[in-house]
mmCIF file of C-alpha atoms in Angstrom:
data_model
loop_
_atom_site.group_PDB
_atom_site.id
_atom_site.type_symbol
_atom_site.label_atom_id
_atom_site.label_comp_id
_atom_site.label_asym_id
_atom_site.label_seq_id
_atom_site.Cartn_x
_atom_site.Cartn_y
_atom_site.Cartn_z
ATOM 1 C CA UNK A 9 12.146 16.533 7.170
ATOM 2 C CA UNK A 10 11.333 13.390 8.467
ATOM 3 C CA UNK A 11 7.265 14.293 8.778
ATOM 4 C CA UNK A 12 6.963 15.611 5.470
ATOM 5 C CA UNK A 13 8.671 12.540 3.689
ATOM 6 C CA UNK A 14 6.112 10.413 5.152
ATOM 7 C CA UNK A 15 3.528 12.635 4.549
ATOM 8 C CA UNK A 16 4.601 12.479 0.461
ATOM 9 C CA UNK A 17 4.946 8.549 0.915
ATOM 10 C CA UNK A 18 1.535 8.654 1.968
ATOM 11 C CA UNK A 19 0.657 10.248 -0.657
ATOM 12 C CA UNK A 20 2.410 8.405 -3.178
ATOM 13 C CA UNK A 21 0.755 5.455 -1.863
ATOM 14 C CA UNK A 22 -2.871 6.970 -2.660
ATOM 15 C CA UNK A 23 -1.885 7.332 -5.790
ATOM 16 C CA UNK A 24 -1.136 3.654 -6.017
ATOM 17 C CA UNK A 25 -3.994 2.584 -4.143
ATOM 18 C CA UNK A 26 -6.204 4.565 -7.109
ATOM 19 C CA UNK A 27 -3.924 3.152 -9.785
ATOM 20 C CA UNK A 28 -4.505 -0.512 -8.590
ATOM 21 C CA UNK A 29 -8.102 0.430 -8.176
ATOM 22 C CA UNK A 30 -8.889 1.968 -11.845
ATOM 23 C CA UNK A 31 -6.439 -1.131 -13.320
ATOM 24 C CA UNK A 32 -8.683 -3.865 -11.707
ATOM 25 C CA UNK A 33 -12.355 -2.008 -12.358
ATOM 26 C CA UNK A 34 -10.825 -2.015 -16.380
ATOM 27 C CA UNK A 35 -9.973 -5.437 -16.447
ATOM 28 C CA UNK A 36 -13.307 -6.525 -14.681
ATOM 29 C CA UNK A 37 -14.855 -4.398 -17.501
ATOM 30 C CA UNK A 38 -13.251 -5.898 -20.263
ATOM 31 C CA UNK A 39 -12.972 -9.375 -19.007
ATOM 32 C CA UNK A 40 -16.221 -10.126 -16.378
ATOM 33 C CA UNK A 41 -15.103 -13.772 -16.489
ATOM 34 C CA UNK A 42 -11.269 -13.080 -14.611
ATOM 35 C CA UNK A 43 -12.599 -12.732 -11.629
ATOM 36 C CA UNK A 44 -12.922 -16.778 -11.470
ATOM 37 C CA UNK A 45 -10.048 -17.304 -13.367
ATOM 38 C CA UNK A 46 -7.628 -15.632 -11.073
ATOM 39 C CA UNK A 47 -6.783 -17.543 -8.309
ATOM 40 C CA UNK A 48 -6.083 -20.449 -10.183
ATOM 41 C CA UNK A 49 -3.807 -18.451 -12.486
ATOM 42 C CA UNK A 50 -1.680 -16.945 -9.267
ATOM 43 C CA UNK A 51 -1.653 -19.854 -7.075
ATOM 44 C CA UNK A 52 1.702 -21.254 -8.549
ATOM 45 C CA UNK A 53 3.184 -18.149 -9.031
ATOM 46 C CA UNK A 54 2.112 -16.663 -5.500
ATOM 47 C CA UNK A 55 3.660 -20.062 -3.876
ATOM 48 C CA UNK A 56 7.028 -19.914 -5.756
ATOM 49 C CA UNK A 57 7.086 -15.957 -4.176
ATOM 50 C CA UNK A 58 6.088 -16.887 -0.774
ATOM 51 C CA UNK A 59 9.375 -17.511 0.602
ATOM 52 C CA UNK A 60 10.806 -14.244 -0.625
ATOM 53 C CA UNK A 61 7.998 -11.630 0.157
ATOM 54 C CA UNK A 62 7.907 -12.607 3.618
ATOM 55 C CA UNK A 63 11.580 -10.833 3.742
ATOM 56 C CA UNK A 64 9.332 -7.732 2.927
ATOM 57 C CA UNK A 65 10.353 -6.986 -0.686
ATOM 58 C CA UNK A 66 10.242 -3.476 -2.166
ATOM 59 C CA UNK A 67 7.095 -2.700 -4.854
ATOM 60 C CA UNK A 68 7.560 -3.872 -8.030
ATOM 61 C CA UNK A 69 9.217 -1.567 -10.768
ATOM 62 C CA UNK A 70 6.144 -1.846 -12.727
ATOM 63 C CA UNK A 71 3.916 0.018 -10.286
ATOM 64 C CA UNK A 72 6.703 2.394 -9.024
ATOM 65 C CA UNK A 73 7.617 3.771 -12.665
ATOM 66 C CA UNK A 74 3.689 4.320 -13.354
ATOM 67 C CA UNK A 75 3.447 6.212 -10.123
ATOM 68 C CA UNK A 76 6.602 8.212 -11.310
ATOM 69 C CA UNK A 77 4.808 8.791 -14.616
ATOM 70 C CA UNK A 78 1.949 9.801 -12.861
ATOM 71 C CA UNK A 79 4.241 13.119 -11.443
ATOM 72 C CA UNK A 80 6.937 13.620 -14.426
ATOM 73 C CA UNK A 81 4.308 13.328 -16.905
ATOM 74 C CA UNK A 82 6.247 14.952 -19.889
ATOM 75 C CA UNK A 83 9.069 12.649 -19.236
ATOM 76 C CA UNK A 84 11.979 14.608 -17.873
ATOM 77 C CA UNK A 85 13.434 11.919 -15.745
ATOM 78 C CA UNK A 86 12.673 13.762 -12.548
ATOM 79 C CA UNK A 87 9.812 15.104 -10.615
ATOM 80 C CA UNK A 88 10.072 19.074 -10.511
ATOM 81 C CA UNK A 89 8.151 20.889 -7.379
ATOM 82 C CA UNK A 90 5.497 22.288 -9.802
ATOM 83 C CA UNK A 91 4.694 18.338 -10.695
ATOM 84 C CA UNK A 92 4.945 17.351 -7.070
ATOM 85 C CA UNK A 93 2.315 20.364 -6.455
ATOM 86 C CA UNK A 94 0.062 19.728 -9.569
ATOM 87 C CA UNK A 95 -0.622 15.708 -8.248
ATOM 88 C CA UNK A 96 -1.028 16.304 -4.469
ATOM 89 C CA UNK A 97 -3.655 19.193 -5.269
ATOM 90 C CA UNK A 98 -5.407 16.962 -7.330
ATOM 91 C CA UNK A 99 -5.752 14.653 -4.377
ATOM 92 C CA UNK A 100 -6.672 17.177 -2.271
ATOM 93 C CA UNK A 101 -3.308 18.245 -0.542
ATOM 94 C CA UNK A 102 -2.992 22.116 -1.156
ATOM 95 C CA UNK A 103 -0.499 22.607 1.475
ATOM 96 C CA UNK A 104 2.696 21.753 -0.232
ATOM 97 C CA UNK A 105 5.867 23.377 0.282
ATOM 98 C CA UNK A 106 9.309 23.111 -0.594
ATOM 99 C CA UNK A 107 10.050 21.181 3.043
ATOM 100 C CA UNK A 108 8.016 18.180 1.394
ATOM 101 C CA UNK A 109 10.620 17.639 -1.691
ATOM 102 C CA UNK A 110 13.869 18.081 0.678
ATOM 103 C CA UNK A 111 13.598 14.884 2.475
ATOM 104 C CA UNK A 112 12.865 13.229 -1.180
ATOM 105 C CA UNK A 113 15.786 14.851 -2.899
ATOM 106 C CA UNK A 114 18.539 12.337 -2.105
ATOM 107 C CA UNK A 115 21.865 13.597 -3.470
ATOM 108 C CA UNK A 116 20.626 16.480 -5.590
ATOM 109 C CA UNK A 117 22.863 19.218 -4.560
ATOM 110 C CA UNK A 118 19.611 22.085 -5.138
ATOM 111 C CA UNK A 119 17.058 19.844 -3.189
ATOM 112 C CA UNK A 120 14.805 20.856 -6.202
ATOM 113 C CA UNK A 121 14.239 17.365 -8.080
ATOM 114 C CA UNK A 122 13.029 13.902 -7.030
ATOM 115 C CA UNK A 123 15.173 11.583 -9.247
ATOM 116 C CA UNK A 124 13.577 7.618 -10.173
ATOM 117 C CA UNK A 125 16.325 6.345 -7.326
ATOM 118 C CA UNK A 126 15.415 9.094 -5.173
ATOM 119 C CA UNK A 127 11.652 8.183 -5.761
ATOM 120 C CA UNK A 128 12.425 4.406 -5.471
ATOM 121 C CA UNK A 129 14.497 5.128 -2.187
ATOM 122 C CA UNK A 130 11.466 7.486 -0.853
ATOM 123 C CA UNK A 131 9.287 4.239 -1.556
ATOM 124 C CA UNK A 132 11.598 1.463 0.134
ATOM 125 C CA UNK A 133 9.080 1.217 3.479
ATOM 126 C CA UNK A 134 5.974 0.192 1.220
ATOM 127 C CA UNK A 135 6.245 -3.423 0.591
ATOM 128 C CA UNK A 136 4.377 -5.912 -1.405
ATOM 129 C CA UNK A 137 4.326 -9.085 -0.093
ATOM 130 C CA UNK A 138 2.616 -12.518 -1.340
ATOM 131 C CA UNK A 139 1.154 -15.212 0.685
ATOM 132 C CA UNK A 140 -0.369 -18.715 0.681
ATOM 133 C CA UNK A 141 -3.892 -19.869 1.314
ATOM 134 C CA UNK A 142 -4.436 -20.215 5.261
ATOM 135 C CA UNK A 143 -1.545 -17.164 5.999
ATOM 136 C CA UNK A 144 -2.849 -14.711 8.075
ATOM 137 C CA UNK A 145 -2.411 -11.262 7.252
ATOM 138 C CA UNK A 146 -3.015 -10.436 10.915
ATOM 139 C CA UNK A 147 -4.167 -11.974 13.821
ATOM 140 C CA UNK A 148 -7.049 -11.117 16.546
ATOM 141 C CA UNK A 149 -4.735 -9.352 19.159
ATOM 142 C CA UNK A 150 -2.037 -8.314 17.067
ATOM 143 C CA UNK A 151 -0.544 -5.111 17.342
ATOM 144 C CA UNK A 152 -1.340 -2.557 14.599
ATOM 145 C CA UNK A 153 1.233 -1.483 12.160
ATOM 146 C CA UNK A 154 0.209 -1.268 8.884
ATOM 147 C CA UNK A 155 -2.744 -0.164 6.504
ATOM 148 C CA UNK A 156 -3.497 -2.862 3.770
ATOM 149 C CA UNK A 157 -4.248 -2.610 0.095
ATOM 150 C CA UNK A 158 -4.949 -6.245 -1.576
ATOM 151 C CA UNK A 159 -3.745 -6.477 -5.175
ATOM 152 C CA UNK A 160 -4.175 -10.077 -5.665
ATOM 153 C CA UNK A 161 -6.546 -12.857 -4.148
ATOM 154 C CA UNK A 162 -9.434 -12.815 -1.728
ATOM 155 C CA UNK A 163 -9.410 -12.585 2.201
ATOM 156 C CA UNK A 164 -11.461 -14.090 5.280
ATOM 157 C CA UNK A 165 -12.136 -11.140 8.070
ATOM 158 C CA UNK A 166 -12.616 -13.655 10.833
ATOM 159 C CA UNK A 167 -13.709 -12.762 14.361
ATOM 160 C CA UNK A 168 -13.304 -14.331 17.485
ATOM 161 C CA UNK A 169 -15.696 -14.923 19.935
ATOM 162 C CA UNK A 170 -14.952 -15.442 24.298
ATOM 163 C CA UNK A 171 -15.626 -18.793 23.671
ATOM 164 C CA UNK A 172 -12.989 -19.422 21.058
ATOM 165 C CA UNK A 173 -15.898 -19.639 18.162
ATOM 166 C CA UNK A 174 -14.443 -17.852 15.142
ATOM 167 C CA UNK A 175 -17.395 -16.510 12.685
ATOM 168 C CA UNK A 176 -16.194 -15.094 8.849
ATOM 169 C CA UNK A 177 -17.438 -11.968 8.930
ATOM 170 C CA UNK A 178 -16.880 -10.124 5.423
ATOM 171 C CA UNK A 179 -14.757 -10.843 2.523
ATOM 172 C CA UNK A 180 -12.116 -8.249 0.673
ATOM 173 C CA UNK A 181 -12.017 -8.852 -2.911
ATOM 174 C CA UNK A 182 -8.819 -7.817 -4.723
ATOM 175 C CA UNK A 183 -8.548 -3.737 -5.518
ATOM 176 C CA UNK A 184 -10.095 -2.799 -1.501
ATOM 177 C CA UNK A 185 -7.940 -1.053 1.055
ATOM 178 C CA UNK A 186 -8.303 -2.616 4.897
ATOM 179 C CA UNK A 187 -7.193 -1.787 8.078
ATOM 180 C CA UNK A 188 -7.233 1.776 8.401
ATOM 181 C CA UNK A 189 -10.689 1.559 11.016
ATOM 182 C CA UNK A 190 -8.227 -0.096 13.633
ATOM 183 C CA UNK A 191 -5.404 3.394 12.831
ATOM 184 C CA UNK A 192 -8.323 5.797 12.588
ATOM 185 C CA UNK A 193 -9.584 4.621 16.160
ATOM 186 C CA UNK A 194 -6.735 4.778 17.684
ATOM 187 C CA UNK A 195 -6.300 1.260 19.056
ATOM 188 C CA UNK A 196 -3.338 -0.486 19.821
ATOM 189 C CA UNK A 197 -4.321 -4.246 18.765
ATOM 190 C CA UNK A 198 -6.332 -5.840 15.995
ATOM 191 C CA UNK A 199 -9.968 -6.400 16.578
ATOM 192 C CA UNK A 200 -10.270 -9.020 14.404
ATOM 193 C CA UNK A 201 -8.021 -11.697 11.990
ATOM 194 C CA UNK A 202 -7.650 -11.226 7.958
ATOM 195 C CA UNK A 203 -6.654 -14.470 6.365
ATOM 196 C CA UNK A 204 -5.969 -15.562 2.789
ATOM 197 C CA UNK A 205 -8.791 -17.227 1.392
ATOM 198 C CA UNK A 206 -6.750 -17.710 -2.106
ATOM 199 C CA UNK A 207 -2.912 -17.717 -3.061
ATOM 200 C CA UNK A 208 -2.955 -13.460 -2.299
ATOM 201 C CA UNK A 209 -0.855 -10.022 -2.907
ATOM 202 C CA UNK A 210 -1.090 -7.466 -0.442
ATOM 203 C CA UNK A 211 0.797 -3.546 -0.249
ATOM 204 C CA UNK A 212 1.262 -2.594 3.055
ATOM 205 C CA UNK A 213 2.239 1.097 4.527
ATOM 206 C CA UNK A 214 3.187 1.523 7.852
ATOM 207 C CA UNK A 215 1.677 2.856 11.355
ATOM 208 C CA UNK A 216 3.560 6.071 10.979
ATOM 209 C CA UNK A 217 3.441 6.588 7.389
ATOM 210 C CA UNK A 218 -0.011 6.595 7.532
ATOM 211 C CA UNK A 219 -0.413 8.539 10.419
ATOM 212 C CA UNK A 220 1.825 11.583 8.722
ATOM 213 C CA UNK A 221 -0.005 11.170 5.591
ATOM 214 C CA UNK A 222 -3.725 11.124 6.478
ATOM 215 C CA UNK A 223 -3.438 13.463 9.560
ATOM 216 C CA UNK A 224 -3.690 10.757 12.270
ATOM 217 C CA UNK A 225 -2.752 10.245 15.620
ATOM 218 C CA UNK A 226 -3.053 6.635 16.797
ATOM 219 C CA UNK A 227 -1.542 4.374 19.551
ATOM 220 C CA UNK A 228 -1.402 0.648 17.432
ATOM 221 C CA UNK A 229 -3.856 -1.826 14.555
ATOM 222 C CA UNK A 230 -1.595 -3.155 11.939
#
């Protein structure tokens, strides 16, 4: 069951990726002006997390139960196959079967609900993970391994040159995704660096997840 657990990790993980997306386009909305207020506001906070997130911590409850919500939306407790069914569709997977929910289904002796620990367990390889102005998400060179969502900050995508020049090359503002182009290509090292502009947040799925999950088949970019 191994490919279709990833495959509803992905998934999952979409639906976080929109979730962080709508959340920051309504704040921006409400509040135009937090946009300049916000790295200020993290910076201490991000610091005093640093340590910590770089042992790759789990997501934070917050953003896992609203994901949860998102599937058991009358509130049962647990995520039936006809709620696992009704949010893929609506994301575009219509091929869902009972072989997705079996590798979620820790310790329910039917294999016919997702449980919050099962959920959380299902969730454990997407990490959140905070880091300091300067850290580099990634490196020119690296090897590929993840796909990126930023929640907090701003980054540098920094390129570098044969003759060691390095050249900012775009920006990613908090609520964008990066580093799929790298998994969709197929390569096996980073074309370019990401570093933290600001104090920064970033939710990270791996290689393989995202390969299962988006219907790729790539040798490296993380």
């Amino acid at each position: 069951f191994r490919a279709h657990t990833a495959r509803l990790r992905a998934a999952c993980f979409a639906l976080l990726l929109q979730d962080v997306a709508s959340d920051r386009a309504a704040q921006v909305a409400a509040d135009p002006g937090m946009l300049k207020r916000t790295h200020s506001q993290r910076a201490g906070r991000a610091a005093l997390r640093r340590h910590e997130s770089m042992r790759g911590p789990m997501l934070g409850s917050e953003m896992l139960t609203r994901t949860f919500r998102v599937f058991d939306a009358d509130g049962k407790g647990y995520i039936s196959m006809a709620d696992m069914q009704r949010v893929l569709n609506s994301i575009g997977l219509s091929d869902v079967g009972g072989d997705w929910m079996a590798g979620a289904t820790f310790g329910d002796r039917e294999g016919r609900r997702i449980t919050y620990g099962s959920f959380v367990r299902l969730m454990a390889h997407s990490v959140k993970q905070a880091n300091a102005t300067g850290d580099y998400i990634f490196k020119q060179g690296d090897p590929v391994r993840y796909f990126f969502c930023l929640l907090n900050g701003e980054l540098d995508v920094i390129r570098r040159e044969s003759n060691g020049k390095e050249e900012v090359v775009n920006t990613i503002k908090a609520g964008e995704y990066f580093g799929e182009n790298s998994l969709l290509a197929g390569s096996d090292v980073r074309s370019v660096s990401v570093r933290c502009a600001t104090p920064s947040e970033v939710l990270k799925l791996s290689k393989e997840d995202f390969e299962a999950g988006f219907g790729v088949r790539s040798s490296g970019d993380g």
